PDB file of C-alpha atoms in Angstrom:
ATOM      1  CA  MET A   3       4.173   2.241  16.048  1.00  0.00           C
ATOM      2  CA  ASN A   4       2.266   4.770  13.958  1.00  0.00           C
ATOM      3  CA  LEU A   5      -1.362   3.642  13.975  1.00  0.00           C
ATOM      4  CA  MET A   6      -2.395   5.237  10.679  1.00  0.00           C
ATOM      5  CA  THR A   7      -5.207   3.622   8.767  1.00  0.00           C
ATOM      6  CA  MET A   8      -4.441   1.161   5.980  1.00  0.00           C
ATOM      7  CA  ARG A   9      -5.096   2.514   2.515  1.00  0.00           C
ATOM      8  CA  PHE A  10      -4.839   1.360  -1.116  1.00  0.00           C
ATOM      9  CA  LYS A  11      -5.493   3.684  -4.048  1.00  0.00           C
ATOM     10  CA  ASN A  12      -8.662   5.573  -3.082  1.00  0.00           C
ATOM     11  CA  PHE A  13      -9.907   2.983  -0.548  1.00  0.00           C
ATOM     12  CA  THR A  14      -9.282   3.643   3.143  1.00  0.00           C
ATOM     13  CA  TRP A  15     -10.082   0.836   5.551  1.00  0.00           C
ATOM     14  CA  PRO A  16     -12.608   2.052   8.154  1.00  0.00           C
ATOM     15  CA  VAL A  17     -10.795  -0.175  10.676  1.00  0.00           C
ATOM     16  CA  ASN A  18      -7.387  -1.759  10.133  1.00  0.00           C
ATOM     17  CA  PRO A  19      -7.424  -5.501   9.329  1.00  0.00           C
ATOM     18  CA  ILE A  20      -7.214  -7.879  12.301  1.00  0.00           C
ATOM     19  CA  GLN A  21      -4.254  -9.720  10.721  1.00  0.00           C
ATOM     20  CA  LEU A  22      -1.552  -8.163   8.565  1.00  0.00           C
ATOM     21  CA  ASP A  23       1.534 -10.059   7.359  1.00  0.00           C
ATOM     22  CA  LEU A  24       4.444  -8.512   5.457  1.00  0.00           C
ATOM     23  CA  GLU A  25       6.887 -10.951   3.860  1.00  0.00           C
ATOM     24  CA  CYS A  26      10.350  -9.825   2.779  1.00  0.00           C
ATOM     25  CA  SER A  27      12.542 -12.471   1.188  1.00  0.00           C
ATOM     26  CA  ARG A  28      15.606 -12.908  -0.999  1.00  0.00           C
ATOM     27  CA  SER A  29      16.170 -15.046  -4.042  1.00  0.00           C
ATOM     28  CA  VAL A  30      18.942 -17.550  -3.286  1.00  0.00           C
ATOM     29  CA  LYS A  31      20.288 -20.055  -5.799  1.00  0.00           C
ATOM     30  CA  GLU A  32      22.063 -23.132  -4.483  1.00  0.00           C
ATOM     31  CA  THR A  33      24.537 -24.781  -6.828  1.00  0.00           C
ATOM     32  CA  ALA A  34      26.097 -28.200  -6.234  1.00  0.00           C
ATOM     33  CA  LEU A  35      29.868 -28.179  -6.720  1.00  0.00           C
ATOM     34  CA  PRO A  36      31.569 -31.467  -7.671  1.00  0.00           C
ATOM     35  CA  PHE A  37      33.557 -32.813  -4.709  1.00  0.00           C
ATOM     36  CA  ALA A  38      33.058 -29.562  -2.752  1.00  0.00           C
ATOM     37  CA  GLY A  39      29.482 -29.598  -1.479  1.00  0.00           C
ATOM     38  CA  ALA A  40      27.234 -26.699  -2.416  1.00  0.00           C
ATOM     39  CA  GLN A  41      27.437 -22.948  -2.842  1.00  0.00           C
ATOM     40  CA  ALA A  42      24.648 -20.437  -2.225  1.00  0.00           C
ATOM     41  CA  VAL A  43      24.436 -17.266  -4.307  1.00  0.00           C
ATOM     42  CA  ASP A  44      22.314 -14.304  -3.198  1.00  0.00           C
ATOM     43  CA  LEU A  45      20.433 -13.034  -6.283  1.00  0.00           C
ATOM     44  CA  GLY A  46      18.852 -10.091  -4.469  1.00  0.00           C
ATOM     45  CA  PRO A  47      15.570  -9.181  -2.833  1.00  0.00           C
ATOM     46  CA  LYS A  48      12.206 -10.427  -4.054  1.00  0.00           C
ATOM     47  CA  LYS A  49       9.136  -8.226  -4.188  1.00  0.00           C
ATOM     48  CA  ARG A  50       7.482  -7.704  -0.807  1.00  0.00           C
ATOM     49  CA  ARG A  51       4.214  -9.569  -0.238  1.00  0.00           C
ATOM     50  CA  VAL A  52       1.441  -8.387   2.050  1.00  0.00           C
ATOM     51  CA  SER A  53      -1.527 -10.472   3.139  1.00  0.00           C
ATOM     52  CA  GLY A  54      -4.127 -10.261   5.830  1.00  0.00           C
ATOM     53  CA  GLN A  55      -7.664 -10.727   7.037  1.00  0.00           C
ATOM     54  CA  GLY A  56     -10.234  -8.381   8.399  1.00  0.00           C
ATOM     55  CA  ARG A  57     -13.908  -7.696   8.813  1.00  0.00           C
ATOM     56  CA  PHE A  58     -16.209  -4.924   7.899  1.00  0.00           C
ATOM     57  CA  THR A  59     -18.873  -4.335  10.515  1.00  0.00           C
ATOM     58  CA  GLY A  60     -22.050  -2.352  10.885  1.00  0.00           C
ATOM     59  CA  PRO A  61     -25.161  -1.890   8.793  1.00  0.00           C
ATOM     60  CA  ASP A  62     -23.102  -0.863   5.728  1.00  0.00           C
ATOM     61  CA  CYS A  63     -20.631  -3.782   5.912  1.00  0.00           C
ATOM     62  CA  MET A  64     -21.652  -5.183   2.516  1.00  0.00           C
ATOM     63  CA  GLU A  65     -21.283  -1.743   0.881  1.00  0.00           C
ATOM     64  CA  GLN A  66     -17.748  -1.496   2.323  1.00  0.00           C
ATOM     65  CA  TRP A  67     -16.953  -4.922   0.816  1.00  0.00           C
ATOM     66  CA  LYS A  68     -18.339  -3.842  -2.572  1.00  0.00           C
ATOM     67  CA  ARG A  69     -16.192  -0.671  -2.538  1.00  0.00           C
ATOM     68  CA  LEU A  70     -13.067  -2.753  -1.845  1.00  0.00           C
ATOM     69  CA  GLU A  71     -14.101  -5.256  -4.516  1.00  0.00           C
ATOM     70  CA  ALA A  72     -14.456  -2.378  -7.027  1.00  0.00           C
ATOM     71  CA  VAL A  73     -10.897  -1.223  -6.261  1.00  0.00           C
ATOM     72  CA  PHE A  74      -9.695  -4.797  -6.828  1.00  0.00           C
ATOM     73  CA  ALA A  75     -11.574  -4.961 -10.144  1.00  0.00           C
ATOM     74  CA  GLN A  76      -9.781  -1.813 -11.382  1.00  0.00           C
ATOM     75  CA  GLY A  77      -6.496  -3.715 -11.366  1.00  0.00           C
ATOM     76  CA  GLY A  78      -3.109  -2.100 -11.786  1.00  0.00           C
ATOM     77  CA  PRO A  79      -0.684  -0.709  -9.248  1.00  0.00           C
ATOM     78  CA  GLY A  80      -1.461   1.844  -6.576  1.00  0.00           C
ATOM     79  CA  SER A  81       0.025   3.292  -3.439  1.00  0.00           C
ATOM     80  CA  LEU A  82      -0.325   0.891  -0.495  1.00  0.00           C
ATOM     81  CA  GLN A  83      -0.145   2.504   2.931  1.00  0.00           C
ATOM     82  CA  LEU A  84       0.312   0.116   5.843  1.00  0.00           C
ATOM     83  CA  PRO A  85       0.238   1.123   9.513  1.00  0.00           C
ATOM     84  CA  GLY A  86       3.704   2.197  10.652  1.00  0.00           C
ATOM     85  CA  LEU A  87       5.438   1.782   7.257  1.00  0.00           C
ATOM     86  CA  GLU A  88       6.318   4.041   4.354  1.00  0.00           C
ATOM     87  CA  PRO A  89       3.877   3.583   1.448  1.00  0.00           C
ATOM     88  CA  PHE A  90       4.982   1.658  -1.631  1.00  0.00           C
ATOM     89  CA  LEU A  91       3.494   0.750  -4.996  1.00  0.00           C
ATOM     90  CA  ALA A  92       1.666  -2.576  -5.001  1.00  0.00           C
ATOM     91  CA  VAL A  93      -0.880  -4.610  -6.933  1.00  0.00           C
ATOM     92  CA  MET A  94      -3.798  -6.246  -5.125  1.00  0.00           C
ATOM     93  CA  ASP A  95      -3.515  -9.789  -6.459  1.00  0.00           C
ATOM     94  CA  SER A  96      -6.135 -11.534  -4.342  1.00  0.00           C
ATOM     95  CA  LEU A  97      -9.377 -10.648  -2.585  1.00  0.00           C
ATOM     96  CA  LYS A  98     -11.609 -13.269  -1.010  1.00  0.00           C
ATOM     97  CA  LEU A  99     -14.918 -13.099   0.848  1.00  0.00           C
ATOM     98  CA  LEU A 100     -14.729 -15.545   3.752  1.00  0.00           C
ATOM     99  CA  GLY A 101     -17.952 -17.349   4.510  1.00  0.00           C
ATOM    100  CA  ARG A 102     -21.283 -15.614   4.356  1.00  0.00           C
ATOM    101  CA  GLU A 103     -22.395 -12.210   5.460  1.00  0.00           C
ATOM    102  CA  GLY A 104     -23.128 -12.447   9.163  1.00  0.00           C
ATOM    103  CA  ALA A 105     -25.200 -10.251  11.402  1.00  0.00           C
ATOM    104  CA  GLY A 106     -23.586  -6.910  10.629  1.00  0.00           C
ATOM    105  CA  GLN A 107     -20.212  -8.274   9.554  1.00  0.00           C
ATOM    106  CA  VAL A 108     -18.332  -9.354   6.432  1.00  0.00           C
ATOM    107  CA  ARG A 109     -15.027 -11.264   6.753  1.00  0.00           C
ATOM    108  CA  TYR A 110     -12.416 -11.028   3.991  1.00  0.00           C
ATOM    109  CA  HIS A 111      -8.845 -11.961   3.032  1.00  0.00           C
ATOM    110  CA  PHE A 112      -6.519  -9.970   0.740  1.00  0.00           C
ATOM    111  CA  SER A 113      -2.987 -10.040  -0.637  1.00  0.00           C
ATOM    112  CA  PHE A 114      -0.714  -7.566  -2.403  1.00  0.00           C
ATOM    113  CA  THR A 115       2.559  -7.875  -4.302  1.00  0.00           C
ATOM    114  CA  GLU A 116       5.010  -4.988  -4.453  1.00  0.00           C
ATOM    115  CA  TYR A 117       5.116  -3.345  -7.867  1.00  0.00           C
ATOM    116  CA  GLN A 118       8.113  -1.570  -9.326  1.00  0.00           C
ATOM    117  CA  ARG A 119       8.386  -0.034 -12.697  1.00  0.00           C
ATOM    118  CA  GLY A 120      11.640   0.936 -14.353  1.00  0.00           C
ATOM    119  CA  PRO A 121      13.667   3.872 -13.086  1.00  0.00           C
ATOM    120  CA  ALA A 122      11.570   6.165 -10.935  1.00  0.00           C
ATOM    121  CA  TYR A 123      10.411   9.481 -12.359  1.00  0.00           C
ATOM    122  CA  GLY A 124      11.954  12.249 -10.309  1.00  0.00           C
ATOM    123  CA  GLY A 125       8.627  14.030 -10.060  1.00  0.00           C
ATOM    124  CA  GLN A 126      10.097  17.485 -10.565  1.00  0.00           C
ATOM    125  CA  GLY A 127       7.940  20.562 -10.179  1.00  0.00           C
ATOM    126  CA  VAL A 128       4.546  21.174  -8.667  1.00  0.00           C
ATOM    127  CA  HIS A 129       1.860  18.501  -8.428  1.00  0.00           C
ATOM    128  CA  GLN A 130      -1.868  19.135  -8.053  1.00  0.00           C
ATOM    129  CA  ALA A 131      -3.188  16.758  -5.412  1.00  0.00           C
ATOM    130  CA  ALA A 132      -6.378  14.764  -5.804  1.00  0.00           C
ATOM    131  CA  ALA A 133      -8.761  14.789  -2.848  1.00  0.00           C
ATOM    132  CA  GLY A 134      -7.687  12.278  -0.222  1.00  0.00           C
ATOM    133  CA  GLU A 135      -4.101  11.778  -1.381  1.00  0.00           C
ATOM    134  CA  SER A 136      -1.351  11.973   1.221  1.00  0.00           C
ATOM    135  CA  LEU A 137       2.303  12.968   1.216  1.00  0.00           C
ATOM    136  CA  TRP A 138       3.067   9.269   1.780  1.00  0.00           C
ATOM    137  CA  ASP A 139       1.435   8.545  -1.581  1.00  0.00           C
ATOM    138  CA  TYR A 140       3.955  10.838  -3.288  1.00  0.00           C
ATOM    139  CA  CYS A 141       6.863   9.257  -1.398  1.00  0.00           C
ATOM    140  CA  GLY A 142       5.800   5.813  -2.554  1.00  0.00           C
ATOM    141  CA  GLN A 143       5.119   6.905  -6.113  1.00  0.00           C
ATOM    142  CA  TYR A 144       8.307   8.922  -6.698  1.00  0.00           C
ATOM    143  CA  HIS A 145      10.620   7.265  -4.135  1.00  0.00           C
ATOM    144  CA  TRP A 146      11.095  10.562  -2.307  1.00  0.00           C
ATOM    145  CA  ASP A 147      12.402  10.863   1.239  1.00  0.00           C
ATOM    146  CA  PHE A 148       9.428  11.728   3.465  1.00  0.00           C
ATOM    147  CA  GLU A 149      11.250  14.303   5.611  1.00  0.00           C
ATOM    148  CA  ALA A 150      12.597  16.098   2.517  1.00  0.00           C
ATOM    149  CA  LEU A 151       9.063  16.217   1.074  1.00  0.00           C
ATOM    150  CA  ARG A 152       7.653  17.527   4.358  1.00  0.00           C
ATOM    151  CA  ARG A 153      10.309  20.299   4.478  1.00  0.00           C
ATOM    152  CA  ALA A 154       9.490  21.270   0.858  1.00  0.00           C
ATOM    153  CA  ASN A 155       5.785  21.608   1.747  1.00  0.00           C
ATOM    154  CA  PRO A 156       5.456  23.476   5.062  1.00  0.00           C
ATOM    155  CA  HIS A 157       2.156  24.979   3.834  1.00  0.00           C
ATOM    156  CA  ILE A 158       0.392  21.595   3.960  1.00  0.00           C
ATOM    157  CA  ARG A 159      -1.621  21.285   7.157  1.00  0.00           C
ATOM    158  CA  ASP A 160      -2.820  17.680   6.916  1.00  0.00           C
ATOM    159  CA  ILE A 161      -0.113  15.416   5.479  1.00  0.00           C
ATOM    160  CA  ALA A 162      -2.443  12.398   5.561  1.00  0.00           C
ATOM    161  CA  TRP A 163      -5.374  13.932   3.626  1.00  0.00           C
ATOM    162  CA  LEU A 164      -4.731  16.492   0.884  1.00  0.00           C
ATOM    163  CA  GLU A 165      -7.436  18.697  -0.568  1.00  0.00           C
ATOM    164  CA  ALA A 166      -8.269  18.571  -4.287  1.00  0.00           C
ATOM    165  CA  GLY A 167      -5.948  20.956  -6.153  1.00  0.00           C
ATOM    166  CA  GLU A 168      -3.586  21.451  -3.202  1.00  0.00           C
ATOM    167  CA  GLU A 169      -0.057  22.083  -4.491  1.00  0.00           C
ATOM    168  CA  VAL A 170       2.658  19.586  -3.568  1.00  0.00           C
ATOM    169  CA  TYR A 171       6.233  20.706  -4.317  1.00  0.00           C
ATOM    170  CA  SER A 172       8.881  18.133  -5.163  1.00  0.00           C
ATOM    171  CA  PRO A 173      11.836  18.098  -2.740  1.00  0.00           C
TER     172      PRO A 173
END
């Protein structure tokens, strides 16, 4: 498994959460048929849901919590990067402080719901990266194949942390 750090929008977890759950499910409608039992109809996939718990530790643990809380307060969708998975657009729908601040630690719980807009913009042309973006962010945002994006951008040295103004070419 790729042990990259979890990230949402411009917030990167200093340490990955201690619990991370990804739920994938389908919408199924069951219809009763007279004299014939029941029939199940698959209506397609539901949005993925992500939830988990973690702790911030150290002398700046409360500042880390406040930074995450500020990202939550912004609202709206952003690129969610989970360890070992391709990034996807999501909305942070819940953030909870668990208990009180302890000696150098803050415990928290979070949840995300996958976000999809209408048809994806193809993202043609050249994009100017913001500091800290990654190629995975572009894959999630434009639904690009990661390997195709990597081949289109051999000049990029650090695919996980782009420099401000660095040019990213669409595949």
